[in-house]
Coordinates of C-alpha atoms and ligand atoms in Angstrom, one line a residue:
X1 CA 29.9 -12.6 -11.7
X2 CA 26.7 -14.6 -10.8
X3 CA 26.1 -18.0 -12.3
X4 CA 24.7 -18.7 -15.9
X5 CA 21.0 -17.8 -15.4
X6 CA 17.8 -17.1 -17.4
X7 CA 15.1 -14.3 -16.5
X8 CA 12.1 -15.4 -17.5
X9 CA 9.9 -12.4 -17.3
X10 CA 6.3 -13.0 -17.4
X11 CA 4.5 -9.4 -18.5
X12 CA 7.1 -8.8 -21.1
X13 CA 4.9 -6.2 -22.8
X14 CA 4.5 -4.3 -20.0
X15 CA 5.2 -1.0 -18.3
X16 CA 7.2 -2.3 -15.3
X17 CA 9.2 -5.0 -17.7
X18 CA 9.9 -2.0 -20.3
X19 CA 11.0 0.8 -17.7
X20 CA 12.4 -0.9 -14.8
X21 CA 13.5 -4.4 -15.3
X22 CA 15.2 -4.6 -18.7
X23 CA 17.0 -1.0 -17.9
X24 CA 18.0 -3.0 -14.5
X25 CA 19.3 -6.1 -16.4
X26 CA 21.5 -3.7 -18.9
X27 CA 22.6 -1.8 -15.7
X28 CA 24.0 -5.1 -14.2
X29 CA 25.6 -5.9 -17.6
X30 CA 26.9 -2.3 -18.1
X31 CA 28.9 -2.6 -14.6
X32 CA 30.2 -5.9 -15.5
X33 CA 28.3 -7.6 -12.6
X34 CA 26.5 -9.6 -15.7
X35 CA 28.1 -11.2 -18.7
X36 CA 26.2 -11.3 -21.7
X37 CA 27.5 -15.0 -22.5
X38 CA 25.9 -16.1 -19.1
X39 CA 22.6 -14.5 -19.2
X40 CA 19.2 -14.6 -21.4
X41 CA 16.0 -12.9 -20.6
X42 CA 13.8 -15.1 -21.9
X43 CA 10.0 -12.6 -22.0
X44 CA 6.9 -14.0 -22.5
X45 CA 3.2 -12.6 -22.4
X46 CA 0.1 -13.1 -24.6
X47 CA 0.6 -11.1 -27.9
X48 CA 1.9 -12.4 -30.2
X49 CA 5.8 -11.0 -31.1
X50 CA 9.0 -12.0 -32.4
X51 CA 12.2 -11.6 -30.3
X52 CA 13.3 -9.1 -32.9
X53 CA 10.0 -7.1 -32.6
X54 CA 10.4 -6.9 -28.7
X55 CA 13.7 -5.9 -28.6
X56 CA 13.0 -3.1 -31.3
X57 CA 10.4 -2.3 -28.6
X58 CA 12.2 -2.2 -25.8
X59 CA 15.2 -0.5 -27.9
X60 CA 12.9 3.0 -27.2
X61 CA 13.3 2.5 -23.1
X62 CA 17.6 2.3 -22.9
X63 CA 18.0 5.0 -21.1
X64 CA 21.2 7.3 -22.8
X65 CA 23.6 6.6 -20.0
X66 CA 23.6 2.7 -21.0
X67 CA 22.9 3.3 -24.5
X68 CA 26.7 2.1 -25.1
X69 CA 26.0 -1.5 -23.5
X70 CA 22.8 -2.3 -25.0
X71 CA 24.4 -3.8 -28.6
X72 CA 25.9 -6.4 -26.5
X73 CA 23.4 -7.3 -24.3
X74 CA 20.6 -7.2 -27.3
X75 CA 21.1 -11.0 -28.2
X76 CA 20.5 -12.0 -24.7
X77 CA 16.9 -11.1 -25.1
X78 CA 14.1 -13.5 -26.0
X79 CA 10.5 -13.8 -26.7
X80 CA 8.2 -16.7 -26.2
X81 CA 4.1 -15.9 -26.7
X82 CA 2.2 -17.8 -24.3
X83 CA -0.5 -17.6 -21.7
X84 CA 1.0 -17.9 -18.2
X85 CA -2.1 -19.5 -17.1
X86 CA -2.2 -22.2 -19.3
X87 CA -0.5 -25.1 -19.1
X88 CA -0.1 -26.1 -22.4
X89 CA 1.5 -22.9 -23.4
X90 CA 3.9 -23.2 -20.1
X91 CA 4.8 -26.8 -21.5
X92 CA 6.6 -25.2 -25.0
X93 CA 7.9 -22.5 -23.0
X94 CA 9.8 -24.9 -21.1
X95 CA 11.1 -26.6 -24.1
X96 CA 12.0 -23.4 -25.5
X97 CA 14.3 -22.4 -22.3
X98 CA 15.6 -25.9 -22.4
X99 CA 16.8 -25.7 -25.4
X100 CA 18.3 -22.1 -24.7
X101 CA 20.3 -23.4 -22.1
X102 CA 22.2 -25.8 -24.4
X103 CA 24.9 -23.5 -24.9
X104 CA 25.0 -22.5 -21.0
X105 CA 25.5 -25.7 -19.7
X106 CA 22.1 -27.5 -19.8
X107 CA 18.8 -26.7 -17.5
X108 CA 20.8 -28.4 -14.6
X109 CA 23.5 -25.5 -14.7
X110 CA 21.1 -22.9 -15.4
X111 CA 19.5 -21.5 -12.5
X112 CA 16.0 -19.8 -13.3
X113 CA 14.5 -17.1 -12.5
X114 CA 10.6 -16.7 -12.7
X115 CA 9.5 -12.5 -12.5
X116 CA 5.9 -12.0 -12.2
X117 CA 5.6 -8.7 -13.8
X118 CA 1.9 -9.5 -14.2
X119 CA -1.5 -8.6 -12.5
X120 CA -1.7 -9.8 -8.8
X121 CA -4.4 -12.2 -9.2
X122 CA -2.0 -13.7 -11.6
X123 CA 0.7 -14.5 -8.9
X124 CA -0.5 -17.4 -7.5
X125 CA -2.4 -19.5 -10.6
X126 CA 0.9 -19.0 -12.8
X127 CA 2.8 -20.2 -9.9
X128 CA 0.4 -23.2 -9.8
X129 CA 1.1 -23.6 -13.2
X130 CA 5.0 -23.7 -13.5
X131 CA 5.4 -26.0 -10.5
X132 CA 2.4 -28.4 -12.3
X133 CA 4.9 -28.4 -14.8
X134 CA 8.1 -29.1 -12.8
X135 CA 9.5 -25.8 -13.7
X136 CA 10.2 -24.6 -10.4
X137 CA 11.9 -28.1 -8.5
X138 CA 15.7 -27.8 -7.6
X139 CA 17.1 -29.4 -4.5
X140 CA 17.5 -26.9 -1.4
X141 CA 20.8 -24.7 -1.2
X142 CA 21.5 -25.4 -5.3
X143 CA 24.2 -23.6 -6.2
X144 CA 23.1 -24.7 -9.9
X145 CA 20.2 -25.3 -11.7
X146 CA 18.3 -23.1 -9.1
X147 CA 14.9 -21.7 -9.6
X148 CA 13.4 -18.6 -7.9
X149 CA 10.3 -16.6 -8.1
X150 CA 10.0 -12.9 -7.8
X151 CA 6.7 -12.0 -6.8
X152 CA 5.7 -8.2 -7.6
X153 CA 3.4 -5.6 -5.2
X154 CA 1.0 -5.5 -3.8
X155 CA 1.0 -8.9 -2.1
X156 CA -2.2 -9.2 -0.7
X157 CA -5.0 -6.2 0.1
X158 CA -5.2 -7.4 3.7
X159 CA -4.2 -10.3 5.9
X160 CA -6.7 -13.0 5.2
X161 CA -5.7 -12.3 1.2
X162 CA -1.6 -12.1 2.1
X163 CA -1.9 -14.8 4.3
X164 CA -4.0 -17.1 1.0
X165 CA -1.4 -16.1 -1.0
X166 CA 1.8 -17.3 1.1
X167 CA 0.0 -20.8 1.1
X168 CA -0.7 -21.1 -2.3
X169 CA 3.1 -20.2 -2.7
X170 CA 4.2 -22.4 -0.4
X171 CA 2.0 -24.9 -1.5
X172 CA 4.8 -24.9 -4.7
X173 CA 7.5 -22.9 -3.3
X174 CA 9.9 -23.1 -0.4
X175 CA 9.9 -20.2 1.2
X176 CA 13.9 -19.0 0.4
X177 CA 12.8 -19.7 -3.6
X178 CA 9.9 -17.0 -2.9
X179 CA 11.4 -13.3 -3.3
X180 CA 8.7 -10.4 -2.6
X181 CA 10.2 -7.5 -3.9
X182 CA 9.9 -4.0 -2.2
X183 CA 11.7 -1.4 -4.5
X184 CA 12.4 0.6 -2.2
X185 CA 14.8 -1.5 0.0
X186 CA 16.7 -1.3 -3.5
X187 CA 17.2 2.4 -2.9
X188 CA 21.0 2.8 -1.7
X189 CA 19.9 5.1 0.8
X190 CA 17.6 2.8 2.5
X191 CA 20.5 0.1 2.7
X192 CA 22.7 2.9 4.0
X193 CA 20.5 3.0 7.2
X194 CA 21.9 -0.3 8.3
X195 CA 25.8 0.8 7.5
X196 CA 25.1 4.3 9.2
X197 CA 23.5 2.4 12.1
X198 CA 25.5 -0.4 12.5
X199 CA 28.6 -0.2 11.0
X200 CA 29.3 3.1 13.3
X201 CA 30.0 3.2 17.2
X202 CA 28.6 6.9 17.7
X203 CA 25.0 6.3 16.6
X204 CA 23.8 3.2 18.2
X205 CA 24.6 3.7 21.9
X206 CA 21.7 7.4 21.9
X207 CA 19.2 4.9 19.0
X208 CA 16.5 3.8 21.9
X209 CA 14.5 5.8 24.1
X210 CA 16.7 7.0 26.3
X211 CA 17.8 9.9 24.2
X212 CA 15.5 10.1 20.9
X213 CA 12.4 11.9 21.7
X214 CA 10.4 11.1 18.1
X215 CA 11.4 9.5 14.8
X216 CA 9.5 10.6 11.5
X217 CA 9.3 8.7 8.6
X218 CA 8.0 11.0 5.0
X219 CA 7.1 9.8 1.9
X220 CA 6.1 12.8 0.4
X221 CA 4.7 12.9 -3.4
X222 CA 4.1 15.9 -5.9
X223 CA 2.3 13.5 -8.4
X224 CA -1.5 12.9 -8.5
X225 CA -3.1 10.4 -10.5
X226 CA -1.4 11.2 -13.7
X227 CA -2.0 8.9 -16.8
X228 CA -4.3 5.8 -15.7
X229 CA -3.3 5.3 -12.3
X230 CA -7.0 6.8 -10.9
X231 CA -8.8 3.3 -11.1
X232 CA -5.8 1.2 -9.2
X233 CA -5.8 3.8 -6.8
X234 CA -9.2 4.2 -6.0
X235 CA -9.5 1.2 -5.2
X236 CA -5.4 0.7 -2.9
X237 CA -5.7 4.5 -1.2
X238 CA -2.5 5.6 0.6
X239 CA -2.8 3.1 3.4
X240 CA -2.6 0.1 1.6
X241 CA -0.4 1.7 -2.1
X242 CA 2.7 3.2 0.9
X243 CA 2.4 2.3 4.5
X244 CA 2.2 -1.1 4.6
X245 CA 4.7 -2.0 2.3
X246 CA 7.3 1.3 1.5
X247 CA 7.0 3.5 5.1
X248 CA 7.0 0.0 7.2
X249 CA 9.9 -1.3 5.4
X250 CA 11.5 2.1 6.3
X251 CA 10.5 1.8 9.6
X252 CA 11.7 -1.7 10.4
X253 CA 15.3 -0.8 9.0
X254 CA 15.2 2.2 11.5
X255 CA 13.6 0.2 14.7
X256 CA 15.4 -3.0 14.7
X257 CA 18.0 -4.4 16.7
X258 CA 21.4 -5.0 15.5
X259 CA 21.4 -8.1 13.7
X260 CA 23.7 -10.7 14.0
X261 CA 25.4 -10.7 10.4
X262 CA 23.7 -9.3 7.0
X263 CA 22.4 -13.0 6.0
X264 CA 18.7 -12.7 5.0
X265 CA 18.1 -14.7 8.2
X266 CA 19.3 -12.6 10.9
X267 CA 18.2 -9.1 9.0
X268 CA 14.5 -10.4 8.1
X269 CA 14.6 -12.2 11.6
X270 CA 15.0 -8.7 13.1
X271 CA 12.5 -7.1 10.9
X272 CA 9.9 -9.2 11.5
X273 CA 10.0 -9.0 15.4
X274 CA 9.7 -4.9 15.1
X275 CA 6.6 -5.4 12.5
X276 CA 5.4 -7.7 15.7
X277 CA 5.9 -4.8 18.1
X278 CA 3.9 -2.9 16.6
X279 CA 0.6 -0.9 18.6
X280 CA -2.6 -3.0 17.2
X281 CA -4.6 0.1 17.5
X282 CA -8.1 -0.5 18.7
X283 CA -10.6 1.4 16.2
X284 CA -10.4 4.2 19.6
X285 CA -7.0 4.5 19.3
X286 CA -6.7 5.0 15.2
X287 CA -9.2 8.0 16.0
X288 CA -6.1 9.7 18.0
X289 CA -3.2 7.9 16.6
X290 CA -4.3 8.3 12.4
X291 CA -5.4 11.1 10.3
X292 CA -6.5 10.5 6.1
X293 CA -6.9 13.0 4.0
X294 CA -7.5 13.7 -0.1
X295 CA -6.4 16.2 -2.2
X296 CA -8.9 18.8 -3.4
X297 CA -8.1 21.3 -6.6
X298 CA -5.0 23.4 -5.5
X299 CA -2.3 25.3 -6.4
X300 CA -0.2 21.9 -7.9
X301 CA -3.3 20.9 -9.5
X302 CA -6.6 22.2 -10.7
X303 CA -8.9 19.1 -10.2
X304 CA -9.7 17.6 -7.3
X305 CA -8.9 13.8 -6.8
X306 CA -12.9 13.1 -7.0
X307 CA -12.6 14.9 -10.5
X308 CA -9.6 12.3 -11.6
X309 CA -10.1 9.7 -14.6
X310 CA -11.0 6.6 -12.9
X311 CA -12.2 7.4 -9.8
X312 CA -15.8 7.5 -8.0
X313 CA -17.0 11.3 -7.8
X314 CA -17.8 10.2 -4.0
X315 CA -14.6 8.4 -3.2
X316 CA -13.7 8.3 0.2
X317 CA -10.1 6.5 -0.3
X318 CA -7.3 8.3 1.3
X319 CA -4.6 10.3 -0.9
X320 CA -2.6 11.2 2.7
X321 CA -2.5 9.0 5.8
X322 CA -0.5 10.2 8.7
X323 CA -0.3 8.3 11.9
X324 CA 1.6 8.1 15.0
X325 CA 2.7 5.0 15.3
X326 CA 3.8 3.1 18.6
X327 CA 6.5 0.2 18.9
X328 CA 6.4 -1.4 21.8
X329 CA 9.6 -2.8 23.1
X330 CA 12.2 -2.2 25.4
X331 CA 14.3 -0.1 22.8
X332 CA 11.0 2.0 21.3
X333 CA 8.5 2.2 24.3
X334 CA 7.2 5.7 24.3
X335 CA 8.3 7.4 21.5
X336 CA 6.1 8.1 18.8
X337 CA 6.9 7.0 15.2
X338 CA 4.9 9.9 13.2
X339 CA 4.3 8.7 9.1
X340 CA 2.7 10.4 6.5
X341 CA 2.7 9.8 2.9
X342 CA 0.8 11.7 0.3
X343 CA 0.0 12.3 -3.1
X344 CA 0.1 16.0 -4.7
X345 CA 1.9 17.7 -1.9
X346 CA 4.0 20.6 -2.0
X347 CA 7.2 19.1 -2.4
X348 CA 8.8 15.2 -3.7
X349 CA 10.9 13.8 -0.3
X350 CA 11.6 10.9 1.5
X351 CA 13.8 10.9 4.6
X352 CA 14.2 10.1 8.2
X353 CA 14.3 12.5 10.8
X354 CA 15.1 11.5 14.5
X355 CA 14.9 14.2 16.9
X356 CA 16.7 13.9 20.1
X357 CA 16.3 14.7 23.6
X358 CA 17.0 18.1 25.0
X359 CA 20.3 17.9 27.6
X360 CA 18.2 17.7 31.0
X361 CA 20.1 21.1 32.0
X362 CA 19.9 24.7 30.3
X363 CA 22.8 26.3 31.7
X364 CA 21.6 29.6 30.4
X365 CA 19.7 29.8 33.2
X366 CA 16.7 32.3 32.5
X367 CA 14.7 33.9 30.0
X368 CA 16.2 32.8 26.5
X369 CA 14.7 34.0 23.1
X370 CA 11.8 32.3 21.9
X371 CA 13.8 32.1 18.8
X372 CA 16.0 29.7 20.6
X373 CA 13.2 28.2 22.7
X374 CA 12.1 26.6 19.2
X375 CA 15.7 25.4 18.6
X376 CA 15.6 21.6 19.2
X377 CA 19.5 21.1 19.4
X378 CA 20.1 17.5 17.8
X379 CA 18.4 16.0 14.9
X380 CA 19.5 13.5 12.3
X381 CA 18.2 13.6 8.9
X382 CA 18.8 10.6 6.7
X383 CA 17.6 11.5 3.2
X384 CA 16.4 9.3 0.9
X385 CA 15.2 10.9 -2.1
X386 CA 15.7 12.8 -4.1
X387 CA 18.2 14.5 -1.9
X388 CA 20.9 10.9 -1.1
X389 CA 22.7 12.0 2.5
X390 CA 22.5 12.2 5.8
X391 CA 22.6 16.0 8.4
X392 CA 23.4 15.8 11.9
X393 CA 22.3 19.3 13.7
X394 CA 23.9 20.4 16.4
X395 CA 23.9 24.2 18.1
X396 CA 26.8 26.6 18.0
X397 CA 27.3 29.7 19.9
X398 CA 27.1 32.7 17.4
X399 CA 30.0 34.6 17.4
X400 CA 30.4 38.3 19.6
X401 CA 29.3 38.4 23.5
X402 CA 27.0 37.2 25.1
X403 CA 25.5 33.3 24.6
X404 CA 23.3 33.5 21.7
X405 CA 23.0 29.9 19.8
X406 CA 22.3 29.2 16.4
X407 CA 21.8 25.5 14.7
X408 CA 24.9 24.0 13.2
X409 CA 24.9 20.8 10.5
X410 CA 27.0 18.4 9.6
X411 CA 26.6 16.8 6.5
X412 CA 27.1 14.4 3.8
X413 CA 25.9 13.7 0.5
X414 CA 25.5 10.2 -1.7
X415 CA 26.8 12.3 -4.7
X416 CA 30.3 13.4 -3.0
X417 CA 31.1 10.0 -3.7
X418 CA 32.0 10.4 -7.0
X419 CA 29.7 7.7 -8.1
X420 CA 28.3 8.8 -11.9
X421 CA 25.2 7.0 -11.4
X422 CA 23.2 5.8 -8.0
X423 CA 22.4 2.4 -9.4
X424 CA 18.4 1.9 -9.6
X425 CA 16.4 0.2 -6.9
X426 CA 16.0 -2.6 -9.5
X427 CA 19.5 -3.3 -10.6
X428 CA 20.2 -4.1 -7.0
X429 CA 17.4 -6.1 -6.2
X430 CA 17.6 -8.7 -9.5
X431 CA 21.2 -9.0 -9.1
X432 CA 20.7 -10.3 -5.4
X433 CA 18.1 -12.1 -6.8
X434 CA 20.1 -14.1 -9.0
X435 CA 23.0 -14.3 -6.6
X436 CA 20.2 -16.1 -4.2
X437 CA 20.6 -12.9 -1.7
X438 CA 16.8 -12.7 -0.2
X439 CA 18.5 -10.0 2.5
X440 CA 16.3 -7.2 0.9
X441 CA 13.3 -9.2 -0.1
X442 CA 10.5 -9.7 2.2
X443 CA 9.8 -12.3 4.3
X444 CA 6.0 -14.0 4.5
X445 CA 6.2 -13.2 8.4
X446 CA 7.2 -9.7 7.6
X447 CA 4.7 -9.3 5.1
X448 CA 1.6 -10.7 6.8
X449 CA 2.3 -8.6 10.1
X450 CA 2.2 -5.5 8.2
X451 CA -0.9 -6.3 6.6
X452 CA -2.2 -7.1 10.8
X453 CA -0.5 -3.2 11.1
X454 CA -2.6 -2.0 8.5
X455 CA -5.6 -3.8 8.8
X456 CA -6.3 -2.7 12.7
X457 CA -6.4 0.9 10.7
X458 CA -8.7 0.1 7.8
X459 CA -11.0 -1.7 10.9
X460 CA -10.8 1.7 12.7
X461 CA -12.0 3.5 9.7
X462 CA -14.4 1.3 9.2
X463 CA -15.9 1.5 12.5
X464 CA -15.8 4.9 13.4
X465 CA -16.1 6.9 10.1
X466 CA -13.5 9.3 10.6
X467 CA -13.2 12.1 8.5
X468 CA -11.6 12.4 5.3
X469 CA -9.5 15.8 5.5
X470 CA -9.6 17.4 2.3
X471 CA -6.2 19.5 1.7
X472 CA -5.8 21.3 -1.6
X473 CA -3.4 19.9 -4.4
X474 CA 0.2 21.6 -3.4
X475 CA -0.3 22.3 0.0
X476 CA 1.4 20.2 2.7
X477 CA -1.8 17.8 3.3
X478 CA -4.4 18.3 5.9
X479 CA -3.7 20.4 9.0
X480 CA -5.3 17.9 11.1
X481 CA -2.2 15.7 11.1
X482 CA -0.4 18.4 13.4
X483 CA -2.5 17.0 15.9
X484 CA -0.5 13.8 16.0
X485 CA 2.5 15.8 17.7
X486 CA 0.6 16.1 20.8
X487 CA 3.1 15.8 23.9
X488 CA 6.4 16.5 21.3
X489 CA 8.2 19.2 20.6
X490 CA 8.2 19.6 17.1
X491 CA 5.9 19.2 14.3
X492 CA 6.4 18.3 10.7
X493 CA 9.5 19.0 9.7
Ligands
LIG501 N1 4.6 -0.4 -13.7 C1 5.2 -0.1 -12.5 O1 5.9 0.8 -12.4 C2 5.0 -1.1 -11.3 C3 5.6 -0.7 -10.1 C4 5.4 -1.6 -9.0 C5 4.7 -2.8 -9.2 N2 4.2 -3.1 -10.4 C6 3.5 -4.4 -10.5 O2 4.0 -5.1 -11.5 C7 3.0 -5.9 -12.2 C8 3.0 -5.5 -13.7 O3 2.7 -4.1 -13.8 P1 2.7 -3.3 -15.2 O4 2.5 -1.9 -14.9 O5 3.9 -3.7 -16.0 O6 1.4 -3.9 -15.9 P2 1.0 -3.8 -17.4 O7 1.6 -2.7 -18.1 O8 -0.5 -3.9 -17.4 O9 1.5 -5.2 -18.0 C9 1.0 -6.4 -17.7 C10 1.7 -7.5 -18.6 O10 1.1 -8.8 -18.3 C11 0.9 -9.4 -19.5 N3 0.0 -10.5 -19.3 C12 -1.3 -10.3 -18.8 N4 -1.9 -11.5 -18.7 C13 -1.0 -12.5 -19.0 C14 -0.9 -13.9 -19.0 N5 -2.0 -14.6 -18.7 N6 0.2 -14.5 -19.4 C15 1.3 -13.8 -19.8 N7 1.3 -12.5 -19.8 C16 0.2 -11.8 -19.4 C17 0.5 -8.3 -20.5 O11 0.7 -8.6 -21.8 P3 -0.3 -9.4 -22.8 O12 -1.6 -8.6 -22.6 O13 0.3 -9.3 -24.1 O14 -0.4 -10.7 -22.3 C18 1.5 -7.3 -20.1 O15 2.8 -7.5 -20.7 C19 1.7 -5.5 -11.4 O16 1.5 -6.5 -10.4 C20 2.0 -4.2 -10.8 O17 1.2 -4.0 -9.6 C21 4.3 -2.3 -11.4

């Protein structure tokens, strides 16, 4: 059970604080991990509200399965009105949680938690604000009265605007206060990467190039630009909205050496040296190593993205980006890392998929079936979602004479567990942030060499003018990308 602690959430009206983070919180109180007599979430944003009125409004969000909890955590939840960026308004806020944590102990006992559910250009003036104010100073390693910031994506739209951000943060901040939240290293799939890998003897020895021929990383979306999300996009694309942040985080978790325990230190540490690895493409290079593409009307969807509320009838931003991406070390050298994300494709999926090598003999000896000839023996799929488990292939002779093979699986699924409920990505991550855990948070290192990553790609573009693929809505995005697999066996899987 984590300390007495308030959550101060700063966008209390909004979408994320309604369907993610007050959902989260009750999660964490439904499991016990949070008692209602050592919590309040404390929300504040511009219009004007009562407490009462704001929990009546977030009383529409509970999802059923925590409906039971929610009576008991209901009095935890507060409401101040104020403008983040002003002061004045932060100056009765503070009073307000002050006086709040009378019954917890007093503000030296409390620890604090500051989540910026707000717009980005927001992060760094409320920041400003709150430590102008002394709201954020607590001695290094407190075990009380600590106060930490949750910073929301996207941090930064490239590397000069990432990097002004860390130093406005750190002109307030310490760097272990600052937690830059990636949902998706929430996921418990995602944290099962580092069990699977590290926490097992049989895997690690064949993870290098020696014996795995090419890793893919898919983020693959059926949704469009639904509801209002057309004029965000528009101006993000798939580049900046998924690789940088979701299908690099993926990445690093598959790439990295072993680290030395599971403190932030020594995983982020290892993180941040494969996000340093990574090829700088020269504008030459993204020509053959990336390929964009946007979604034309389809069989998912009957307007193309250029039709979509909120975006420019001559856009040119990327719904898909698939690249083959390089790591250069002595573990990676050589084998190609292919991505791709996309919006409106033919199916939802996220997963890994590492291909091995071939054994360097074919004792059949001969002509074999092409059918076979396709067969690549040994692959391991790590699922992420919306399938949670993990196939190891393998071949198998088929039964009756003769030496015919057919592929074999071994598998394993999150939900043979027994567990009712995957927790979400959220009630992980602001439990560990509470507890002080910045292990799945991002570093400023980590974050910053990403944005290098993507940047070199956005230069390329830039520079060269490659073409914009256009795939139609449903399909499995431009059939350009199969070019990437030149040299591999394989394509997409
Ligand atoms: N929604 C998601 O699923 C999601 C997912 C990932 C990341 N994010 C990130 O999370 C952040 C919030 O997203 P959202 O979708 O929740 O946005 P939103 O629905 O537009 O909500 C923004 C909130 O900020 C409040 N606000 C604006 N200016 C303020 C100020 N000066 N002081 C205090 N409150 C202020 C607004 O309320 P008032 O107008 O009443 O002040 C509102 O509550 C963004 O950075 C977004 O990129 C969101």
């Amino acid at each position: 059970m984590a300390n007495p602690a308030q959550i101060v959430i700063f966008g209390a009206s909004g979408d994320l604080t309604a369907r993610k983070l007050i959902p989260a919180l009750l999660g964490n109180v439904a499991v016990g991990a949070l008692s209602p007599d050592a919590v309040q979430v404390i929300g504040v944003s511009r219009s004007a509200r009562t407490s009462e009125q704001w929990r009546e409004d977030l009383a529409a969000w509970v999802p059923v399965e925590l409906a039971e909890a929610w009576p008991s955590f209901v009095p935890c939840l507060h409401y101040v009105t104020a403008d983040a960026s002003v002061p004045e308004q932060l100056e009765r806020l503070h009073q307000e949680l002050d006086r709040l944590a009378e019954p917890m102990g007093g503000e030296s006992k409390v620890g604090r938690l500051f989540y910026l559910a707000l717009a980005p250009e927001l992060f760094g003036p409320v920041v400003g604000c709150l430590a102008g104010r002394g709201m954020t100073e607590c001695p290094v390693d407190a075990a009380d009265g600590w106060r930490r910031v949750v910073i929301e994506k996207p941090f930064g739209v490239d590397l000069p605007s990432a990097q002004a951000l860390n130093r406005e943060l750190l002109r307030w901040l310490r760097e272990e206060q600052i937690y830059r939240i990636d949902h998706y290293l929430g996921k418990e799939t995602v944290q099962n990467l580092l069990t699977l890998r590290f926490q097992n003897a049989i895997f690690e020895p064949l993870w290098n190039r020696n014996h795995v021929e090419s890793v893919e990383i898919s983020v693959l979306e059926t949704v469009a630009m639904e509801g209002r999300r057309g004029a965000y996009y528009d101006g993000a694309g798939a580049l900046r909205d998924m690789v940088q942040n979701h299908l690099m985080q993926i990445l690093a978790l598959v790439a990295m050496e072993p680290p030395g325990s599971l403190s932030a230190a020594a995983v982020r540490g290892e993180k941040i040296k494969v996000v340093g690895s990574l090829r700088r493409f020269t504008p030459k290079e993204v020509a053959t190593h990336v390929v964009r593409g946007q979604y034309v009307a389809g069989p998912s969807r009957d307007q193309a993205y250029r039709q979509e509320i909120g975006v420019a009838p001559r856009s040119r931003t990327e719904t898909y980006v698939a690249a083959r991406v390089l790591v250069d070390n002595w573990r990676w050298s050589g084998v190609p890392f292919l991505l791709r994300t996309g919006k409106a494709l033919h199916r939802a999926s996220t997963e890994v998929l590492l291909r091995f090598r071939t054994p360097p003999v074919d004792l059949l000896n001969g002509p074999v079936s092409p059918d076979v000839c396709r067969l690549r023996p040994n692959t391991l799929r790590i699922l992420i979602q919306p399938e949670e488990g993990v196939r190891l292939s393998f071949l198998v002779k088929e039964p009756g004479a003769g030496m015919r093979m057919r592929s074999s699986e071994l598998g394993f699924d999150y939900g043979d567990l027994g567990s009712d409920r995957t927790p979400p990505a959220y009630q992980r991550l602001l439990l560990d942030a509470i507890e002080g855990n910045a292990t799945l948070f991002i570093h400023k290192d980590e974050v910053e060499g990403s944005w290098a990553f993507a940047d070199a790609i956005r230069a390329g573009w830039e520079e060269a003018d490659p073409p914009v693929h256009r795939y139609p809505a449903g399909s499995h995005g431009p059939e350009a990308a199969d070019a990437l697999w030149h040299g591999c066996e394989g394509g997409w899987s």
